[in-house]
């Protein structure tokens, strides 16, 4: 999680929310439930640019990365990428930029 926080910061995003889903399930009585955490983060400059390209993209920000314990596989770090193949070329270029950031953040997290 420390690697994730550092990578998010290095890409000029700010963490805005963290959901400790696995811990919440443990707190309800399933003591051995695998941990899973969802981290939401945002860059306001990118959010503004995105909305100006296509206001319908509002649900793409904040960005989200999940860190999960998976029994057979260990720790899994995942994210959801933006669609880079739309009819709007500016949107595609923006999505490519954000996706590159997300991939870089995930890669730095698992190093």
PDB file of C-alpha atoms in Angstrom:
ATOM      1  CA  UNK A   1       0.000   0.000   0.000  1.00  0.00           C
ATOM      2  CA  UNK A   2       2.932   2.308   0.664  1.00  0.00           C
ATOM      3  CA  UNK A   3       4.179   1.767  -2.913  1.00  0.00           C
ATOM      4  CA  UNK A   4       0.696   2.607  -4.199  1.00  0.00           C
ATOM      5  CA  UNK A   5       0.488   5.809  -2.177  1.00  0.00           C
ATOM      6  CA  UNK A   6       3.918   6.901  -3.366  1.00  0.00           C
ATOM      7  CA  UNK A   7       3.157   6.122  -7.033  1.00  0.00           C
ATOM      8  CA  UNK A   8      -0.140   8.023  -6.873  1.00  0.00           C
ATOM      9  CA  UNK A   9       1.631  11.043  -5.423  1.00  0.00           C
ATOM     10  CA  UNK A  10       4.467  10.885  -7.960  1.00  0.00           C
ATOM     11  CA  UNK A  11       1.895  11.117 -10.776  1.00  0.00           C
ATOM     12  CA  UNK A  12       0.352  14.260  -9.224  1.00  0.00           C
ATOM     13  CA  UNK A  13      -2.849  12.606  -8.074  1.00  0.00           C
ATOM     14  CA  UNK A  14      -4.316  12.925  -4.597  1.00  0.00           C
ATOM     15  CA  UNK A  15      -5.974  10.118  -2.662  1.00  0.00           C
ATOM     16  CA  UNK A  16      -9.539  11.109  -1.906  1.00  0.00           C
ATOM     17  CA  UNK A  17     -10.972   7.924  -0.409  1.00  0.00           C
ATOM     18  CA  UNK A  18      -9.963   4.459   0.665  1.00  0.00           C
ATOM     19  CA  UNK A  19     -12.421   1.588   1.227  1.00  0.00           C
ATOM     20  CA  UNK A  20     -11.107  -1.221   3.426  1.00  0.00           C
ATOM     21  CA  UNK A  21     -13.604  -3.807   2.197  1.00  0.00           C
ATOM     22  CA  UNK A  22     -11.768  -6.907   3.382  1.00  0.00           C
ATOM     23  CA  UNK A  23     -11.245  -5.442   6.847  1.00  0.00           C
ATOM     24  CA  UNK A  24     -14.918  -4.489   7.072  1.00  0.00           C
ATOM     25  CA  UNK A  25     -15.874  -8.099   6.324  1.00  0.00           C
ATOM     26  CA  UNK A  26     -13.403  -9.279   8.985  1.00  0.00           C
ATOM     27  CA  UNK A  27     -14.918  -6.823  11.458  1.00  0.00           C
ATOM     28  CA  UNK A  28     -18.312  -8.458  10.888  1.00  0.00           C
ATOM     29  CA  UNK A  29     -16.978 -11.784  12.095  1.00  0.00           C
ATOM     30  CA  UNK A  30     -15.166 -13.504   9.208  1.00  0.00           C
ATOM     31  CA  UNK A  31     -11.729 -13.202  10.841  1.00  0.00           C
ATOM     32  CA  UNK A  32      -9.728 -14.857   8.049  1.00  0.00           C
ATOM     33  CA  UNK A  33     -11.352 -13.095   5.105  1.00  0.00           C
ATOM     34  CA  UNK A  34      -8.746 -11.899   2.541  1.00  0.00           C
ATOM     35  CA  UNK A  35      -7.966  -8.214   2.719  1.00  0.00           C
ATOM     36  CA  UNK A  36      -9.009  -5.975  -0.149  1.00  0.00           C
ATOM     37  CA  UNK A  37      -8.700  -2.220  -0.403  1.00  0.00           C
ATOM     38  CA  UNK A  38     -10.085   0.157  -3.011  1.00  0.00           C
ATOM     39  CA  UNK A  39      -8.207   3.448  -3.386  1.00  0.00           C
ATOM     40  CA  UNK A  40      -9.834   6.376  -5.199  1.00  0.00           C
ATOM     41  CA  UNK A  41      -7.627   9.221  -6.366  1.00  0.00           C
ATOM     42  CA  UNK A  42      -7.982  12.285  -8.549  1.00  0.00           C
ATOM     43  CA  UNK A  43      -6.073  14.990 -10.364  1.00  0.00           C
ATOM     44  CA  UNK A  44      -8.337  18.033 -10.586  1.00  0.00           C
ATOM     45  CA  UNK A  45      -6.545  19.362 -13.681  1.00  0.00           C
ATOM     46  CA  UNK A  46      -7.176  16.070 -15.488  1.00  0.00           C
ATOM     47  CA  UNK A  47     -10.757  15.966 -14.217  1.00  0.00           C
ATOM     48  CA  UNK A  48     -11.413  19.439 -15.657  1.00  0.00           C
ATOM     49  CA  UNK A  49      -9.795  18.512 -18.978  1.00  0.00           C
ATOM     50  CA  UNK A  50     -11.832  15.310 -19.143  1.00  0.00           C
ATOM     51  CA  UNK A  51     -15.143  17.061 -18.461  1.00  0.00           C
ATOM     52  CA  UNK A  52     -14.372  19.697 -21.093  1.00  0.00           C
ATOM     53  CA  UNK A  53     -13.688  16.968 -23.667  1.00  0.00           C
ATOM     54  CA  UNK A  54     -16.856  15.042 -22.826  1.00  0.00           C
ATOM     55  CA  UNK A  55     -19.038  15.828 -19.813  1.00  0.00           C
ATOM     56  CA  UNK A  56     -20.307  12.236 -19.808  1.00  0.00           C
ATOM     57  CA  UNK A  57     -16.871  11.062 -18.624  1.00  0.00           C
ATOM     58  CA  UNK A  58     -17.491  12.394 -15.104  1.00  0.00           C
ATOM     59  CA  UNK A  59     -17.778   8.825 -13.800  1.00  0.00           C
ATOM     60  CA  UNK A  60     -14.222   8.068 -14.946  1.00  0.00           C
ATOM     61  CA  UNK A  61     -12.774  10.314 -12.225  1.00  0.00           C
ATOM     62  CA  UNK A  62     -11.733   9.573  -9.575  1.00  0.00           C
ATOM     63  CA  UNK A  63      -9.443   6.815 -10.740  1.00  0.00           C
ATOM     64  CA  UNK A  64      -9.599   3.544  -8.833  1.00  0.00           C
ATOM     65  CA  UNK A  65      -7.031   0.898  -7.956  1.00  0.00           C
ATOM     66  CA  UNK A  66      -7.817  -2.279  -6.023  1.00  0.00           C
ATOM     67  CA  UNK A  67      -5.307  -4.217  -3.935  1.00  0.00           C
ATOM     68  CA  UNK A  68      -6.554  -7.690  -3.012  1.00  0.00           C
ATOM     69  CA  UNK A  69      -5.271 -10.813  -1.312  1.00  0.00           C
ATOM     70  CA  UNK A  70      -6.150 -13.792  -3.501  1.00  0.00           C
ATOM     71  CA  UNK A  71      -5.406 -17.192  -1.950  1.00  0.00           C
ATOM     72  CA  UNK A  72      -3.770 -18.926  -4.915  1.00  0.00           C
ATOM     73  CA  UNK A  73      -2.232 -15.840  -6.506  1.00  0.00           C
ATOM     74  CA  UNK A  74      -1.031 -13.653  -3.625  1.00  0.00           C
ATOM     75  CA  UNK A  75      -1.529  -9.898  -3.879  1.00  0.00           C
ATOM     76  CA  UNK A  76      -3.358  -8.653  -6.982  1.00  0.00           C
ATOM     77  CA  UNK A  77      -3.279  -4.979  -8.005  1.00  0.00           C
ATOM     78  CA  UNK A  78      -5.838  -3.950 -10.608  1.00  0.00           C
ATOM     79  CA  UNK A  79      -7.483  -0.911 -12.160  1.00  0.00           C
ATOM     80  CA  UNK A  80     -10.105  -0.039 -14.746  1.00  0.00           C
ATOM     81  CA  UNK A  81      -8.806   1.612 -17.924  1.00  0.00           C
ATOM     82  CA  UNK A  82     -10.632   4.215 -19.986  1.00  0.00           C
ATOM     83  CA  UNK A  83     -11.879   3.378 -23.483  1.00  0.00           C
ATOM     84  CA  UNK A  84      -9.260   4.552 -25.998  1.00  0.00           C
ATOM     85  CA  UNK A  85     -11.345   3.716 -29.068  1.00  0.00           C
ATOM     86  CA  UNK A  86     -14.245   6.134 -29.323  1.00  0.00           C
ATOM     87  CA  UNK A  87     -15.454   8.422 -32.093  1.00  0.00           C
ATOM     88  CA  UNK A  88     -13.938  11.402 -30.234  1.00  0.00           C
ATOM     89  CA  UNK A  89     -10.205  11.728 -31.019  1.00  0.00           C
ATOM     90  CA  UNK A  90      -9.545  14.156 -28.142  1.00  0.00           C
ATOM     91  CA  UNK A  91     -11.192  11.709 -25.753  1.00  0.00           C
ATOM     92  CA  UNK A  92      -9.043   8.863 -27.116  1.00  0.00           C
ATOM     93  CA  UNK A  93      -5.855  10.898 -26.643  1.00  0.00           C
ATOM     94  CA  UNK A  94      -6.899  11.835 -23.109  1.00  0.00           C
ATOM     95  CA  UNK A  95      -7.766   8.202 -22.290  1.00  0.00           C
ATOM     96  CA  UNK A  96      -4.355   7.062 -23.552  1.00  0.00           C
ATOM     97  CA  UNK A  97      -2.651   9.585 -21.241  1.00  0.00           C
ATOM     98  CA  UNK A  98      -4.692   8.535 -18.197  1.00  0.00           C
ATOM     99  CA  UNK A  99      -4.304   4.824 -18.976  1.00  0.00           C
ATOM    100  CA  UNK A 100      -0.535   5.230 -19.227  1.00  0.00           C
ATOM    101  CA  UNK A 101      -0.567   6.894 -15.804  1.00  0.00           C
ATOM    102  CA  UNK A 102      -2.701   4.112 -14.331  1.00  0.00           C
ATOM    103  CA  UNK A 103      -0.487   1.374 -15.794  1.00  0.00           C
ATOM    104  CA  UNK A 104       2.607   3.134 -14.465  1.00  0.00           C
ATOM    105  CA  UNK A 105       1.061   3.458 -10.997  1.00  0.00           C
ATOM    106  CA  UNK A 106       0.117  -0.238 -10.947  1.00  0.00           C
ATOM    107  CA  UNK A 107       3.612  -1.229 -12.142  1.00  0.00           C
ATOM    108  CA  UNK A 108       5.271   0.900  -9.438  1.00  0.00           C
ATOM    109  CA  UNK A 109       2.985  -0.626  -6.817  1.00  0.00           C
ATOM    110  CA  UNK A 110       3.983  -4.210  -7.582  1.00  0.00           C
ATOM    111  CA  UNK A 111       7.743  -3.566  -7.811  1.00  0.00           C
TER     112      UNK A 111
END
